[in-house]
Short mmCIF file of C-alpha atoms in Angstrom, two decimals:
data_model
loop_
_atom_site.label_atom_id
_atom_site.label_comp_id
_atom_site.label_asym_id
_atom_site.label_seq_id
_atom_site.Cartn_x
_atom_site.Cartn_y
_atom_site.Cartn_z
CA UNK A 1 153.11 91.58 94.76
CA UNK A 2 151.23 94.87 94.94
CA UNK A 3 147.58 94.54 93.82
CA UNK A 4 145.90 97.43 91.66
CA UNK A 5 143.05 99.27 94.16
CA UNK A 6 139.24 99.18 93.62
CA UNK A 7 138.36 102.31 91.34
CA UNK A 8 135.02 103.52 93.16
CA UNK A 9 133.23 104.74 90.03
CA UNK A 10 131.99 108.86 90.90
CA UNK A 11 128.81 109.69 92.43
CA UNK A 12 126.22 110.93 89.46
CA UNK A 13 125.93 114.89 89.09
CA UNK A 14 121.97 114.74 89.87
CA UNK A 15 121.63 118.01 90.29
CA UNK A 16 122.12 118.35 86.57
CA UNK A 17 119.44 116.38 85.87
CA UNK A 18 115.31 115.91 86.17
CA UNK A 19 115.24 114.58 89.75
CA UNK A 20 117.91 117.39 91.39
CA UNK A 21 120.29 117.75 94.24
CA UNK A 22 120.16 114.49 96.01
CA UNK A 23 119.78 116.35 99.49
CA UNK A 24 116.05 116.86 98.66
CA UNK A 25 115.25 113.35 97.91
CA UNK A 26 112.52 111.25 99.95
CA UNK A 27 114.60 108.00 101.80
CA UNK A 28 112.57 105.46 99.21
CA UNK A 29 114.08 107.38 96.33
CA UNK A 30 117.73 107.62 98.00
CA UNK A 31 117.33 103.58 98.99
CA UNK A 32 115.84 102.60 95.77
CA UNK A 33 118.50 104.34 93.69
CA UNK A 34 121.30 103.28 95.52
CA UNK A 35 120.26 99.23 95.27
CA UNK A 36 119.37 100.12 91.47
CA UNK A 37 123.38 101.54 90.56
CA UNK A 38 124.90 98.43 92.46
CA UNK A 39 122.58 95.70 91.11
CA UNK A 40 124.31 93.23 88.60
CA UNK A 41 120.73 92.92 87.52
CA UNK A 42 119.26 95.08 85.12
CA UNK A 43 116.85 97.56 86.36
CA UNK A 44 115.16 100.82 85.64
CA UNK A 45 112.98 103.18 87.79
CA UNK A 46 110.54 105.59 86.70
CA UNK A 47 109.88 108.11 89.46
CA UNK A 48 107.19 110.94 90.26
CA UNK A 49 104.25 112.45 87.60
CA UNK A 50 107.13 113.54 85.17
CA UNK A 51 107.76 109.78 84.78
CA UNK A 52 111.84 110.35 84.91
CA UNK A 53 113.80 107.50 83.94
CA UNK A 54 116.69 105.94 86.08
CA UNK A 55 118.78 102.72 85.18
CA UNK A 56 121.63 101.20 86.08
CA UNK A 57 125.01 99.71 83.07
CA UNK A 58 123.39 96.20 83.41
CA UNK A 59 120.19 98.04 82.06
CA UNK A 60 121.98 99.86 78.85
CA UNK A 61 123.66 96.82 78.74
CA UNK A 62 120.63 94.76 77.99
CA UNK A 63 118.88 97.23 75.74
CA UNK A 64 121.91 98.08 74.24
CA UNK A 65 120.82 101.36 72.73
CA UNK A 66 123.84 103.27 71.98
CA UNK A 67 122.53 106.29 73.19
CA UNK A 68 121.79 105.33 76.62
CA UNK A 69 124.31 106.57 78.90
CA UNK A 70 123.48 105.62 82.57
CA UNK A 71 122.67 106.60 85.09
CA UNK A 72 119.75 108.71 82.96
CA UNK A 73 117.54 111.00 85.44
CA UNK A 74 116.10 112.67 82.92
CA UNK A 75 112.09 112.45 81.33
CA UNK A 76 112.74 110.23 78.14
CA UNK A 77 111.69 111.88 74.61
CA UNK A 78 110.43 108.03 74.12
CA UNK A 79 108.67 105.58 76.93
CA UNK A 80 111.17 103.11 77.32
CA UNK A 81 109.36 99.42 75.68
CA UNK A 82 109.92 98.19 79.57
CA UNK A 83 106.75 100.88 80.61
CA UNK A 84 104.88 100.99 76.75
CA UNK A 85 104.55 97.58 76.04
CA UNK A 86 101.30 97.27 77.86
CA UNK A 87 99.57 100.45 78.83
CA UNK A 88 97.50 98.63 80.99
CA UNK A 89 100.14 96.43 82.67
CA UNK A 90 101.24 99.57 85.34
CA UNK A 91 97.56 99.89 86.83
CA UNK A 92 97.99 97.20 89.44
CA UNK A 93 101.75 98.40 90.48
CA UNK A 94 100.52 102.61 90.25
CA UNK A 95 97.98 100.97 93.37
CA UNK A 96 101.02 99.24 95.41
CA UNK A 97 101.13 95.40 94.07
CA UNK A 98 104.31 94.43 92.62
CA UNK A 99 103.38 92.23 89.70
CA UNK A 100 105.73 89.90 87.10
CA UNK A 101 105.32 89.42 83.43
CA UNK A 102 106.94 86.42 82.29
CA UNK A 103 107.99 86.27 78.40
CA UNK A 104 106.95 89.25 77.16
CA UNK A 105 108.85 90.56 74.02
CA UNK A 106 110.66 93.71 74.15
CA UNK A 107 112.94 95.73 71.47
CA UNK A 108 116.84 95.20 72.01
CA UNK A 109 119.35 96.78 69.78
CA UNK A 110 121.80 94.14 68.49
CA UNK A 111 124.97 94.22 65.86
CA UNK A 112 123.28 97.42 64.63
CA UNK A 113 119.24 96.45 64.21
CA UNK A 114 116.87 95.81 66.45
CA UNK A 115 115.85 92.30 67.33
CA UNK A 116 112.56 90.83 69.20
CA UNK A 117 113.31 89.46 72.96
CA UNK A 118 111.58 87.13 75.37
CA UNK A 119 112.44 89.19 78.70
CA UNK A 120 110.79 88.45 82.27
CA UNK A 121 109.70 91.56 83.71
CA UNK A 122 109.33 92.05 87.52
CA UNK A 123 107.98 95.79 88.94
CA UNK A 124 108.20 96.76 92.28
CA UNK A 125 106.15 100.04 93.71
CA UNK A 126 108.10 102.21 95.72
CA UNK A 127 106.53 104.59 97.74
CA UNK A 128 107.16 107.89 99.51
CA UNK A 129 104.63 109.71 102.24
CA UNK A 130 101.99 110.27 99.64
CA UNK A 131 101.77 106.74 97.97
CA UNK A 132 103.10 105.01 95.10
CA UNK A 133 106.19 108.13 93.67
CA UNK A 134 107.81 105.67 91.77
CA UNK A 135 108.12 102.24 89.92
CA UNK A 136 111.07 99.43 89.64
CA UNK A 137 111.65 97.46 86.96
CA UNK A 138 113.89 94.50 87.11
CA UNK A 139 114.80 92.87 83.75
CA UNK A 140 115.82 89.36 83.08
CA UNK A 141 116.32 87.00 79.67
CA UNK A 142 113.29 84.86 79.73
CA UNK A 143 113.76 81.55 80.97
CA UNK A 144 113.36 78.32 78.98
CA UNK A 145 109.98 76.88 79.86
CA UNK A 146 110.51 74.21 82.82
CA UNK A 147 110.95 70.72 81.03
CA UNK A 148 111.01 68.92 84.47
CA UNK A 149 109.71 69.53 88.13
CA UNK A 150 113.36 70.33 89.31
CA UNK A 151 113.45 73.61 87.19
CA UNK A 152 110.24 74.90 88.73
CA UNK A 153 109.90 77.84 90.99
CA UNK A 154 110.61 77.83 94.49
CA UNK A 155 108.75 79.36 96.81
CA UNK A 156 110.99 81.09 99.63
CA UNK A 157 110.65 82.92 102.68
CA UNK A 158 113.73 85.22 102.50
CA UNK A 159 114.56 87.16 106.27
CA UNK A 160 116.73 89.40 106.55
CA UNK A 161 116.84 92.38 109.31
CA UNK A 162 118.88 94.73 106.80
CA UNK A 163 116.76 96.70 104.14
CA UNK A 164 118.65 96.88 101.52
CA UNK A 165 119.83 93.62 101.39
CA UNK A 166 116.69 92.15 101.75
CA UNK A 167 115.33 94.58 98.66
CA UNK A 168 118.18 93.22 96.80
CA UNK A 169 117.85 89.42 97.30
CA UNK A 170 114.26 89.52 96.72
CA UNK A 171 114.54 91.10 93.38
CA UNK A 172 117.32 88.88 92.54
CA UNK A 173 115.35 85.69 93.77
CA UNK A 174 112.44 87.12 91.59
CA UNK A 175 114.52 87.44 88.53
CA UNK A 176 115.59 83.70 88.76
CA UNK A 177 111.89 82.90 88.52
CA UNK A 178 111.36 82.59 92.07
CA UNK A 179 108.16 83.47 94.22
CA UNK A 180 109.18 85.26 97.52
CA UNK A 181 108.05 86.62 100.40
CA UNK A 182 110.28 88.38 102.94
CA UNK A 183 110.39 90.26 106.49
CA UNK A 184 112.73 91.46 109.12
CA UNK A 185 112.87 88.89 112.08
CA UNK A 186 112.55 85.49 112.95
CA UNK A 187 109.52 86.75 114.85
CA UNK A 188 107.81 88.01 111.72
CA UNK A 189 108.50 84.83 110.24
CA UNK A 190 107.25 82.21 112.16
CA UNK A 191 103.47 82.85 112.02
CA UNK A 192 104.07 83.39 108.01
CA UNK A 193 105.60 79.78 108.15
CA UNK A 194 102.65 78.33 110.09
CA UNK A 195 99.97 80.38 107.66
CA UNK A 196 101.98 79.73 103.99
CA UNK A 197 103.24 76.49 102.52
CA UNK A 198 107.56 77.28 101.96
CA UNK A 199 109.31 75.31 99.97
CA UNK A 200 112.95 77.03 101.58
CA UNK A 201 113.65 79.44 104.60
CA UNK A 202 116.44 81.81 103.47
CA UNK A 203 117.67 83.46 106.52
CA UNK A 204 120.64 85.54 108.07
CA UNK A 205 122.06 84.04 110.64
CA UNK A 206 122.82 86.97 112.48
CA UNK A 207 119.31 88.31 113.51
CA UNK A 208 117.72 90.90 115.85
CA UNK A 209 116.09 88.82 118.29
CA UNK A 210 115.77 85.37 117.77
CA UNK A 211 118.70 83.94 115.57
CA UNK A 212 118.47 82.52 112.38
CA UNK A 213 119.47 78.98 113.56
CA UNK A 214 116.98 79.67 116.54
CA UNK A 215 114.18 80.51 113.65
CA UNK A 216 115.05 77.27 111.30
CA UNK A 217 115.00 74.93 114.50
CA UNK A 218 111.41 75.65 115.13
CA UNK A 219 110.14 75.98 111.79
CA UNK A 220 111.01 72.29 111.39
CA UNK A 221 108.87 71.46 114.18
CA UNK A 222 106.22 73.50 111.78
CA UNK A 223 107.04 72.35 108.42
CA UNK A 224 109.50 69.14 108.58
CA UNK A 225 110.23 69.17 104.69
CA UNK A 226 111.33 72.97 104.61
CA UNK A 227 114.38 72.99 103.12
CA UNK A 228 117.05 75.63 104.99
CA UNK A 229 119.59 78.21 103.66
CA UNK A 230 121.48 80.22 105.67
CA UNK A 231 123.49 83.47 104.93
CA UNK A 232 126.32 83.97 107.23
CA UNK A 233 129.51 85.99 107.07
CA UNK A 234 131.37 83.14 108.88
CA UNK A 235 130.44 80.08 106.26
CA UNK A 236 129.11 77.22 107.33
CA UNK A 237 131.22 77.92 110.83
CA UNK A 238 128.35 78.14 113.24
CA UNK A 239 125.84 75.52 110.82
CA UNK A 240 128.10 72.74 110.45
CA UNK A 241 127.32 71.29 113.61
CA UNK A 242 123.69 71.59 113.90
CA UNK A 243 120.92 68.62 114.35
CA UNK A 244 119.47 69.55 110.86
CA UNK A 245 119.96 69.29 107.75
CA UNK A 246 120.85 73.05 106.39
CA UNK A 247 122.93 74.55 103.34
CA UNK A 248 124.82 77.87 103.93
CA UNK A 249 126.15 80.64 101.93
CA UNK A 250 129.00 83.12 103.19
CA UNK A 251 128.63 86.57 102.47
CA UNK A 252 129.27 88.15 100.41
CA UNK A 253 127.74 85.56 98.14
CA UNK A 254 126.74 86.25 94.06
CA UNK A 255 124.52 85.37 92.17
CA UNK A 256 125.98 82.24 90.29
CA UNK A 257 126.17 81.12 94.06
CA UNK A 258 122.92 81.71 95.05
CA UNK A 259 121.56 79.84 91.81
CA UNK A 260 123.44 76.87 92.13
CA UNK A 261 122.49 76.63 95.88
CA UNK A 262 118.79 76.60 94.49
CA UNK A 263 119.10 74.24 91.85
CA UNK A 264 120.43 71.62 94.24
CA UNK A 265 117.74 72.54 97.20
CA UNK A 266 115.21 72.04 93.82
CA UNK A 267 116.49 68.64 93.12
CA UNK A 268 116.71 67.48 96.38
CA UNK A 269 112.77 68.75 96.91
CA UNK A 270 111.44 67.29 93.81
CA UNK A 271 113.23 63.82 94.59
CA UNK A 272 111.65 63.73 97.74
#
């Protein structure tokens, strides 16, 4: 049986539009833009003093203005309601914090009108030699206040040796109403793990240095209730085995995944 083959969707003309020929770009802009146009999440970036706009189909998808046709790279005629609601909201993020607004109520176009929205809103500075260039927005459906301990947040301490993947999962983790911190190695992490209270280690296996499994075993001797989730392209292969109790996601993993995985770690902390 002969299976149909992935259609790679073609690389945005960008030199017909605000931010020009991609060759010129800074690496935050390149990085930023290229985790932005394969996020399932919705997102959109404004980037330099001309405030240009850049967003992704799970963005236009969201808004669902008719007239937004991704990838955008153009200076809007309009401030998009994810940058106007709050003129004083950007301050923090234009000095390098990334801040989250939960709830706040945005403009979406739906079955021809508009319609009011509780969306959680998460921004992320990205900078370039000079400072803060640009701004990420992730964009989520609000989430139903917690009714129980189980649904609260988690924090986690995500590591992860590959940049864009760890940009990704920590805006992803953020957008499920998470609180995370990350870094590169298991030797970044463990003085964060003896400094910060964790409620779950989310690390690669496969690490520069010390492993991942290395880096859970002696966090336990540091924080006996932290929960551990693994990311491994083998499964739960090289986990299965081990002295401790640990979950473990192959990769490529999605999001549904990733959720469910939490939920249960949740209900298995808040029981203890």
């Amino acid at each position: 049986m002969n299976h149909p083959a992935a259609v790679t969707p073609p690389t945005p003309d960008w030199s017909q539009t605000a931010l020009g020929d991609a060759a010129s770009w800074p690496s935050s802009l390149r990085l930023t833009i290229d985790i932005l146009l394969n996020s399932p999440q919705a997102m959109l970036l404004m980037w330099g003093p001309q405030q240009i706009m850049v967003y992704n189909e799970a963005y236009a998808a969201l808004i669902g203005l008719p007239s937004l046709r991704p990838p955008g790279g153009n200076v809007p005629s309009m401030q998009p309601a994810a940058w106007s609601w709050n003129s004083a909201a950007l301050a923090p993020v234009r000095e390098g914090r990334s801040l989250s607004y939960r709830g706040c109520t945005l403009p979406l176009w739906r079955d021809g009108r508009m319609e009011q929205q509780a969306l959680d809103l998460y921004y992320t500075p990205v900078k370039d030699v000079d400072g803060v260039a640009g701004i990420l927005c992730t964009l989520a459906l609000a989430r139903p206040a917690a009714a129980a301990d189980n649904q609260a947040p988690l924090r986690l301490l995500v590591v992860e040796d590959n940049n864009d993947a760890r940009y990704l999962v920590c805006e992803t983790l953020r957008a499920l109403g998470h609180e995370v911190e990350a870094v590169a190695s298991g030797e970044e992490a463990l003085p964060m793990l003896g400094q910060q209270q964790f409620d779950v280690l989310f690390t690669d296996v496969s690490l520069p240095g010390m492993s991942g499994v290395d880096l859970a075993r002696q966090a336990l001797q540091q924080r006996p209730e932290l929960a551990i989730l693994f990311a491994s392209g083998y499964g739960d292969e090289l986990t299965r085995h081990l002295e401790f109790p640990a979950q473990s996601l192959q990769k490529p993993y999605d999001i549904e995944q990733l959720q469910t995985m939490l939920e249960h770690i949740a209900t298995t902390l808040r029981a203890g």
